[in-house]
Amino acid sequence: MSRIVVNFMHGRGLIFNAEDYLKLRFEYRIVGNLIGVPVSHPRNVNQQGMPVVLSAYEVKLLLDKEIITLVDKTGVLQQVPSEEQSQQYGAMVEQQKQEMHMPVVEKRLEAFRKHMPRIIEGKRRKLLKSGVKEEDIHLDPEQLLDQEKERIMQEKFDQMVQIPINHPLPLEFFERPIALSAQEDVKYRVFESLWQQGGFITTGDAFGCDFLLYPGDPMCFHASHTVHVLAGGVSQKLDAKYLIRICRLSVVVNKLCVIAYVDVSSDEVHFETLEWEGNVTNKGDTF
């Protein structure tokens, strides 16, 4: 199986190929984050499009599973293109213009064919008025069609030049690994454990947690759990305010609160689910 190429740029993993992204999403449950604009609605700020940026944990997981190849093209992309590359790109742009031009030409010619009898009659009358004898008038429909096509081809049309997301020319690159800090490595262990158990995982910055856990694709499901990672493991001191804060937060967003940590003695990832019940002893009080 050929690996998917992920570009390492500005400290992040980027995917520019839509088919590669769909494969990662539907086959490997990697969500990523769309950061571009949709081609069909470039001015719509409420929708995102290609490219896709992957988190460091997603990149690390895919590298460990030998699903992707992380490449660095930064140096090559910063170089001035050669004369040959400029000519190749110019030829590609001209081909795109021709491909956009031909449907317009065909549409105009189709209308010309539809009205061919009226066009021939109009030209015949014009020739008669100019003094040409009836027997000297010879109007060939195919010749008229060729003349019309030549005229249309010389006209200028408004055209949109496509700016490719993925680099259109082959480039040299080198593979590179991804390095995580000690704290990020703990979070990666948690991310990997959650991924192995199924479901979809995304970053939880918008909900004040480390990860969000989904029972299915985030396009169809809301997150069911907020996951908070204890970088210090079981030895990390937890105060009551922190526990109250994360529990109340999960209640507000209607999700279950999960604390995750790595047990140093067994080197295994453990999960603890917390549920906020409020002040149980005062439930019967009336005010």
mmCIF file of C-alpha atoms in Angstrom:
data_model
loop_
_atom_site.group_PDB
_atom_site.id
_atom_site.type_symbol
_atom_site.label_atom_id
_atom_site.label_comp_id
_atom_site.label_asym_id
_atom_site.label_seq_id
_atom_site.Cartn_x
_atom_site.Cartn_y
_atom_site.Cartn_z
ATOM 1 C CA MET A 1 0.000 0.000 0.000
ATOM 2 C CA SER A 2 1.410 3.391 -1.001
ATOM 3 C CA ARG A 3 1.625 5.879 1.820
ATOM 4 C CA ILE A 4 -0.196 9.201 1.837
ATOM 5 C CA VAL A 5 2.095 12.206 1.562
ATOM 6 C CA VAL A 6 1.701 14.810 4.319
ATOM 7 C CA ASN A 7 3.584 18.077 3.915
ATOM 8 C CA PHE A 8 5.413 19.477 6.927
ATOM 9 C CA MET A 9 5.131 23.276 6.819
ATOM 10 C CA HIS A 10 5.414 25.848 9.606
ATOM 11 C CA GLY A 11 5.590 23.104 12.213
ATOM 12 C CA ARG A 12 2.331 21.468 11.063
ATOM 13 C CA GLY A 13 1.284 18.575 8.862
ATOM 14 C CA LEU A 14 -0.779 19.691 5.854
ATOM 15 C CA ILE A 15 -2.762 17.644 3.331
ATOM 16 C CA PHE A 16 -3.524 19.270 -0.017
ATOM 17 C CA ASN A 17 -5.099 16.299 -1.785
ATOM 18 C CA ALA A 18 -8.837 15.879 -1.135
ATOM 19 C CA GLU A 19 -8.848 12.137 -1.910
ATOM 20 C CA ASP A 20 -6.049 11.536 0.595
ATOM 21 C CA TYR A 21 -7.948 13.437 3.264
ATOM 22 C CA LEU A 22 -11.182 11.519 2.652
ATOM 23 C CA LYS A 23 -9.271 8.255 2.900
ATOM 24 C CA LEU A 24 -7.783 9.262 6.255
ATOM 25 C CA ARG A 25 -11.157 10.397 7.544
ATOM 26 C CA PHE A 26 -13.343 7.481 6.500
ATOM 27 C CA GLU A 27 -10.838 4.624 6.759
ATOM 28 C CA TYR A 28 -8.661 5.723 9.683
ATOM 29 C CA ARG A 29 -10.972 8.121 11.607
ATOM 30 C CA ILE A 30 -8.537 11.046 11.363
ATOM 31 C CA VAL A 31 -10.505 14.291 11.350
ATOM 32 C CA GLY A 32 -7.898 17.039 11.097
ATOM 33 C CA ASN A 33 -8.995 20.633 10.603
ATOM 34 C CA LEU A 34 -10.018 22.296 7.346
ATOM 35 C CA ILE A 35 -8.345 25.703 7.163
ATOM 36 C CA GLY A 36 -8.969 26.781 3.561
ATOM 37 C CA VAL A 37 -12.037 28.088 1.736
ATOM 38 C CA PRO A 38 -14.440 25.979 -0.363
ATOM 39 C CA VAL A 39 -13.933 26.380 -4.104
ATOM 40 C CA SER A 40 -17.667 26.654 -4.760
ATOM 41 C CA HIS A 41 -18.172 29.416 -2.151
ATOM 42 C CA PRO A 42 -14.846 31.261 -1.752
ATOM 43 C CA ARG A 43 -16.436 34.192 0.123
ATOM 44 C CA ASN A 44 -18.344 32.066 2.636
ATOM 45 C CA VAL A 45 -16.648 32.473 6.025
ATOM 46 C CA ASN A 46 -18.884 29.837 7.638
ATOM 47 C CA GLN A 47 -17.493 26.953 5.572
ATOM 48 C CA GLN A 48 -13.956 25.656 5.283
ATOM 49 C CA GLY A 49 -12.152 23.810 2.518
ATOM 50 C CA MET A 50 -8.767 22.376 1.604
ATOM 51 C CA PRO A 51 -6.032 22.212 2.764
ATOM 52 C CA VAL A 52 -6.322 20.207 5.978
ATOM 53 C CA VAL A 53 -3.990 20.640 8.933
ATOM 54 C CA LEU A 54 -3.315 17.629 11.166
ATOM 55 C CA SER A 55 -2.458 17.887 14.832
ATOM 56 C CA ALA A 56 0.915 16.629 16.033
ATOM 57 C CA TYR A 57 -0.827 13.655 17.654
ATOM 58 C CA GLU A 58 -2.591 12.680 14.426
ATOM 59 C CA VAL A 59 0.662 12.941 12.463
ATOM 60 C CA LYS A 60 2.529 10.861 15.057
ATOM 61 C CA LEU A 61 -0.161 8.169 15.052
ATOM 62 C CA LEU A 62 -0.215 7.919 11.267
ATOM 63 C CA LEU A 63 3.571 7.721 11.140
ATOM 64 C CA ASP A 64 3.632 4.949 13.745
ATOM 65 C CA LYS A 65 0.991 3.018 11.783
ATOM 66 C CA GLU A 66 3.002 3.543 8.559
ATOM 67 C CA ILE A 67 0.014 5.143 6.860
ATOM 68 C CA ILE A 68 1.635 8.429 5.828
ATOM 69 C CA THR A 69 5.005 9.827 4.841
ATOM 70 C CA LEU A 70 5.902 13.189 6.361
ATOM 71 C CA VAL A 71 7.887 15.250 3.866
ATOM 72 C CA ASP A 72 9.492 18.671 3.993
ATOM 73 C CA LYS A 73 9.357 20.747 0.793
ATOM 74 C CA THR A 74 9.996 24.128 2.398
ATOM 75 C CA GLY A 75 13.467 24.575 0.943
ATOM 76 C CA VAL A 76 12.411 23.670 -2.598
ATOM 77 C CA LEU A 77 9.305 25.879 -2.513
ATOM 78 C CA GLN A 78 11.380 28.893 -1.471
ATOM 79 C CA GLN A 79 13.637 28.565 -4.515
ATOM 80 C CA VAL A 80 13.095 30.575 -7.683
ATOM 81 C CA PRO A 81 11.521 28.292 -10.315
ATOM 82 C CA SER A 82 13.724 27.318 -13.227
ATOM 83 C CA GLU A 83 12.995 28.302 -16.818
ATOM 84 C CA GLU A 84 11.751 24.798 -17.561
ATOM 85 C CA GLN A 85 9.361 24.846 -14.585
ATOM 86 C CA SER A 86 8.043 28.267 -15.633
ATOM 87 C CA GLN A 87 7.372 26.969 -19.135
ATOM 88 C CA GLN A 88 5.627 23.859 -17.793
ATOM 89 C CA TYR A 89 3.384 25.939 -15.552
ATOM 90 C CA GLY A 90 2.653 28.390 -18.387
ATOM 91 C CA ALA A 91 1.672 25.519 -20.673
ATOM 92 C CA MET A 92 -0.583 24.093 -17.948
ATOM 93 C CA VAL A 93 -2.343 27.469 -17.504
ATOM 94 C CA GLU A 94 -2.869 27.817 -21.258
ATOM 95 C CA GLN A 95 -4.328 24.318 -21.398
ATOM 96 C CA GLN A 96 -6.750 25.203 -18.597
ATOM 97 C CA LYS A 97 -7.814 28.335 -20.484
ATOM 98 C CA GLN A 98 -8.455 26.286 -23.618
ATOM 99 C CA GLU A 99 -10.479 23.742 -21.648
ATOM 100 C CA MET A 100 -12.634 26.544 -20.231
ATOM 101 C CA HIS A 101 -12.878 28.237 -23.644
ATOM 102 C CA MET A 102 -14.086 25.236 -25.662
ATOM 103 C CA PRO A 103 -17.461 24.760 -23.878
ATOM 104 C CA VAL A 104 -18.249 28.417 -24.627
ATOM 105 C CA VAL A 105 -17.297 27.941 -28.283
ATOM 106 C CA GLU A 106 -19.397 24.782 -28.585
ATOM 107 C CA LYS A 107 -22.400 26.521 -27.051
ATOM 108 C CA ARG A 108 -22.119 29.418 -29.489
ATOM 109 C CA LEU A 109 -21.733 27.034 -32.439
ATOM 110 C CA GLU A 110 -24.758 25.031 -31.335
ATOM 111 C CA ALA A 111 -26.841 28.212 -31.387
ATOM 112 C CA PHE A 112 -25.382 29.042 -34.815
ATOM 113 C CA ARG A 113 -26.386 25.611 -36.185
ATOM 114 C CA LYS A 114 -29.885 26.012 -34.770
ATOM 115 C CA HIS A 115 -30.429 29.252 -36.645
ATOM 116 C CA MET A 116 -28.500 28.235 -39.774
ATOM 117 C CA PRO A 117 -31.492 28.462 -42.219
ATOM 118 C CA ARG A 118 -32.318 31.989 -41.092
ATOM 119 C CA ILE A 119 -28.637 33.009 -41.230
ATOM 120 C CA ILE A 120 -28.266 31.680 -44.798
ATOM 121 C CA GLU A 121 -31.461 33.430 -45.874
ATOM 122 C CA GLY A 122 -30.280 36.698 -44.349
ATOM 123 C CA LYS A 123 -26.907 36.486 -46.110
ATOM 124 C CA ARG A 124 -28.637 35.651 -49.427
ATOM 125 C CA ARG A 125 -30.876 38.714 -49.184
ATOM 126 C CA LYS A 126 -27.927 40.922 -48.318
ATOM 127 C CA LEU A 127 -26.024 39.672 -51.373
ATOM 128 C CA LEU A 128 -29.038 40.232 -53.599
ATOM 129 C CA LYS A 129 -29.366 43.815 -52.358
ATOM 130 C CA SER A 130 -25.678 44.377 -53.076
ATOM 131 C CA GLY A 131 -26.255 43.428 -56.729
ATOM 132 C CA VAL A 132 -25.135 39.820 -56.801
ATOM 133 C CA LYS A 133 -27.175 37.623 -59.099
ATOM 134 C CA GLU A 134 -29.179 34.725 -57.671
ATOM 135 C CA GLU A 135 -27.308 32.112 -59.691
ATOM 136 C CA ASP A 136 -23.962 33.410 -58.415
ATOM 137 C CA ILE A 137 -24.860 32.987 -54.753
ATOM 138 C CA HIS A 138 -23.421 29.808 -53.209
ATOM 139 C CA LEU A 139 -23.630 29.579 -49.413
ATOM 140 C CA ASP A 140 -22.142 26.422 -47.890
ATOM 141 C CA PRO A 141 -23.375 25.727 -44.307
ATOM 142 C CA GLU A 142 -20.136 23.954 -43.359
ATOM 143 C CA GLN A 143 -18.045 26.836 -44.643
ATOM 144 C CA LEU A 144 -20.163 29.324 -42.714
ATOM 145 C CA LEU A 145 -19.777 27.187 -39.584
ATOM 146 C CA ASP A 146 -15.993 27.122 -39.947
ATOM 147 C CA GLN A 147 -15.908 30.887 -40.408
ATOM 148 C CA GLU A 148 -18.032 31.401 -37.318
ATOM 149 C CA LYS A 149 -15.811 29.075 -35.263
ATOM 150 C CA GLU A 150 -12.683 30.955 -36.375
ATOM 151 C CA ARG A 151 -14.302 34.250 -35.406
ATOM 152 C CA ILE A 152 -15.376 32.983 -31.991
ATOM 153 C CA MET A 153 -11.942 31.522 -31.272
ATOM 154 C CA GLN A 154 -10.407 34.972 -31.736
ATOM 155 C CA GLU A 155 -12.794 36.623 -29.290
ATOM 156 C CA LYS A 156 -11.721 37.227 -25.719
ATOM 157 C CA PHE A 157 -13.765 35.738 -22.898
ATOM 158 C CA ASP A 158 -13.724 36.374 -19.166
ATOM 159 C CA GLN A 159 -11.875 33.427 -17.645
ATOM 160 C CA MET A 160 -11.024 32.251 -14.163
ATOM 161 C CA VAL A 161 -7.461 31.067 -13.688
ATOM 162 C CA GLN A 162 -7.305 28.107 -11.329
ATOM 163 C CA ILE A 163 -4.760 28.408 -8.539
ATOM 164 C CA PRO A 164 -3.829 24.827 -7.614
ATOM 165 C CA ILE A 165 -3.785 23.867 -3.937
ATOM 166 C CA ASN A 166 -1.418 20.992 -4.508
ATOM 167 C CA HIS A 167 1.846 21.841 -6.268
ATOM 168 C CA PRO A 168 1.287 20.975 -9.954
ATOM 169 C CA LEU A 169 4.925 20.083 -10.711
ATOM 170 C CA PRO A 170 7.064 17.256 -9.267
ATOM 171 C CA LEU A 171 9.411 18.444 -6.515
ATOM 172 C CA GLU A 172 12.312 16.949 -4.633
ATOM 173 C CA PHE A 173 11.750 16.430 -0.923
ATOM 174 C CA PHE A 174 13.091 14.541 2.053
ATOM 175 C CA GLU A 175 11.265 12.616 4.737
ATOM 176 C CA ARG A 176 11.388 13.764 8.315
ATOM 177 C CA PRO A 177 10.136 12.542 11.689
ATOM 178 C CA ILE A 178 8.057 14.526 14.159
ATOM 179 C CA ALA A 179 9.329 15.341 17.635
ATOM 180 C CA LEU A 180 7.070 15.695 20.684
ATOM 181 C CA SER A 181 7.866 17.183 24.061
ATOM 182 C CA ALA A 182 7.502 15.126 27.239
ATOM 183 C CA GLN A 183 4.077 16.621 27.945
ATOM 184 C CA GLU A 184 2.953 16.126 24.346
ATOM 185 C CA ASP A 185 4.147 12.533 24.472
ATOM 186 C CA VAL A 186 1.796 11.818 27.398
ATOM 187 C CA LYS A 187 -1.101 13.348 25.468
ATOM 188 C CA TYR A 188 -0.148 11.274 22.462
ATOM 189 C CA ARG A 189 -0.322 8.091 24.545
ATOM 190 C CA VAL A 190 -3.858 9.056 25.551
ATOM 191 C CA PHE A 191 -4.795 9.963 21.973
ATOM 192 C CA GLU A 192 -3.473 6.644 20.678
ATOM 193 C CA SER A 193 -5.344 4.680 23.351
ATOM 194 C CA LEU A 194 -8.612 6.443 22.526
ATOM 195 C CA TRP A 195 -8.083 5.857 18.808
ATOM 196 C CA GLN A 196 -7.433 2.153 19.367
ATOM 197 C CA GLN A 197 -10.796 1.866 21.127
ATOM 198 C CA GLY A 198 -12.667 3.320 18.137
ATOM 199 C CA GLY A 199 -14.495 6.564 17.662
ATOM 200 C CA PHE A 200 -13.253 9.902 16.415
ATOM 201 C CA ILE A 201 -10.965 12.229 18.372
ATOM 202 C CA THR A 202 -10.378 15.942 17.840
ATOM 203 C CA THR A 203 -8.584 18.626 19.815
ATOM 204 C CA GLY A 204 -10.723 20.152 22.549
ATOM 205 C CA ASP A 205 -9.442 23.732 22.693
ATOM 206 C CA ALA A 206 -12.904 25.162 22.038
ATOM 207 C CA PHE A 207 -14.292 23.269 25.083
ATOM 208 C CA GLY A 208 -11.435 23.847 27.516
ATOM 209 C CA CYS A 209 -10.113 20.272 27.387
ATOM 210 C CA ASP A 210 -7.370 18.328 25.649
ATOM 211 C CA PHE A 211 -9.498 16.082 23.422
ATOM 212 C CA LEU A 212 -13.105 15.621 22.362
ATOM 213 C CA LEU A 213 -14.385 12.088 21.833
ATOM 214 C CA TYR A 214 -17.099 11.416 19.231
ATOM 215 C CA PRO A 215 -19.118 8.202 18.794
ATOM 216 C CA GLY A 216 -19.020 8.729 15.012
ATOM 217 C CA ASP A 217 -17.964 11.220 12.373
ATOM 218 C CA PRO A 218 -18.168 14.785 13.781
ATOM 219 C CA MET A 219 -20.182 15.769 10.701
ATOM 220 C CA CYS A 220 -23.013 13.559 11.972
ATOM 221 C CA PHE A 221 -22.480 13.366 15.759
ATOM 222 C CA HIS A 222 -21.888 15.698 18.668
ATOM 223 C CA ALA A 223 -18.993 14.961 21.002
ATOM 224 C CA SER A 224 -19.931 12.696 23.904
ATOM 225 C CA HIS A 225 -16.864 13.130 26.175
ATOM 226 C CA THR A 226 -14.394 15.833 27.126
ATOM 227 C CA VAL A 227 -10.979 14.359 27.935
ATOM 228 C CA HIS A 228 -8.506 16.058 30.291
ATOM 229 C CA VAL A 229 -4.974 14.640 30.371
ATOM 230 C CA LEU A 230 -2.951 14.651 33.584
ATOM 231 C CA ALA A 231 0.601 15.148 32.362
ATOM 232 C CA GLY A 232 1.981 14.309 35.811
ATOM 233 C CA GLY A 233 0.120 11.010 36.082
ATOM 234 C CA VAL A 234 -1.400 9.796 39.358
ATOM 235 C CA SER A 235 1.178 11.809 41.309
ATOM 236 C CA GLN A 236 -0.240 15.098 39.977
ATOM 237 C CA LYS A 237 -2.011 17.000 42.722
ATOM 238 C CA LEU A 238 -5.638 17.866 41.957
ATOM 239 C CA ASP A 239 -7.417 20.643 43.818
ATOM 240 C CA ALA A 240 -11.166 20.823 44.311
ATOM 241 C CA LYS A 241 -11.504 23.949 42.189
ATOM 242 C CA TYR A 242 -9.993 22.191 39.179
ATOM 243 C CA LEU A 243 -12.324 19.199 39.544
ATOM 244 C CA ILE A 244 -15.377 21.416 40.007
ATOM 245 C CA ARG A 245 -14.391 23.521 36.996
ATOM 246 C CA ILE A 246 -13.990 20.623 34.561
ATOM 247 C CA CYS A 247 -17.106 18.839 35.845
ATOM 248 C CA ARG A 248 -19.298 21.929 35.641
ATOM 249 C CA LEU A 249 -17.914 22.661 32.199
ATOM 250 C CA SER A 250 -18.881 19.220 30.971
ATOM 251 C CA VAL A 251 -22.398 19.719 32.362
ATOM 252 C CA VAL A 252 -22.786 23.041 30.541
ATOM 253 C CA VAL A 253 -21.778 21.520 27.199
ATOM 254 C CA ASN A 254 -23.773 18.322 27.876
ATOM 255 C CA LYS A 255 -20.875 15.879 27.798
ATOM 256 C CA LEU A 256 -19.198 13.394 30.111
ATOM 257 C CA CYS A 257 -15.965 14.456 31.785
ATOM 258 C CA VAL A 258 -13.014 12.061 31.545
ATOM 259 C CA ILE A 259 -9.622 12.307 33.240
ATOM 260 C CA ALA A 260 -6.821 10.385 31.521
ATOM 261 C CA TYR A 261 -3.341 9.615 32.781
ATOM 262 C CA VAL A 262 -0.451 7.208 32.276
ATOM 263 C CA ASP A 263 0.287 4.889 35.203
ATOM 264 C CA VAL A 264 4.072 4.882 35.593
ATOM 265 C CA SER A 265 4.145 1.518 37.379
ATOM 266 C CA SER A 266 2.273 -0.369 34.647
ATOM 267 C CA ASP A 267 2.968 2.046 31.758
ATOM 268 C CA GLU A 268 -0.688 1.870 30.817
ATOM 269 C CA VAL A 269 -3.227 4.581 30.056
ATOM 270 C CA HIS A 270 -6.110 4.822 32.514
ATOM 271 C CA PHE A 271 -9.380 6.716 32.267
ATOM 272 C CA GLU A 272 -11.620 7.990 35.055
ATOM 273 C CA THR A 273 -15.110 9.327 34.284
ATOM 274 C CA LEU A 274 -16.432 12.114 36.515
ATOM 275 C CA GLU A 275 -20.066 13.098 36.826
ATOM 276 C CA TRP A 276 -21.312 16.268 38.510
ATOM 277 C CA GLU A 277 -24.208 15.677 40.908
ATOM 278 C CA GLY A 278 -24.315 19.011 42.705
ATOM 279 C CA ASN A 279 -24.980 19.309 46.416
ATOM 280 C CA VAL A 280 -26.767 16.009 47.046
ATOM 281 C CA THR A 281 -27.411 16.675 50.774
ATOM 282 C CA ASN A 282 -29.418 19.810 50.074
ATOM 283 C CA LYS A 283 -31.643 18.403 47.352
ATOM 284 C CA GLY A 284 -34.591 18.252 49.726
ATOM 285 C CA ASP A 285 -34.212 21.833 50.982
ATOM 286 C CA THR A 286 -36.914 24.310 50.080
ATOM 287 C CA PHE A 287 -36.410 28.059 49.913
#
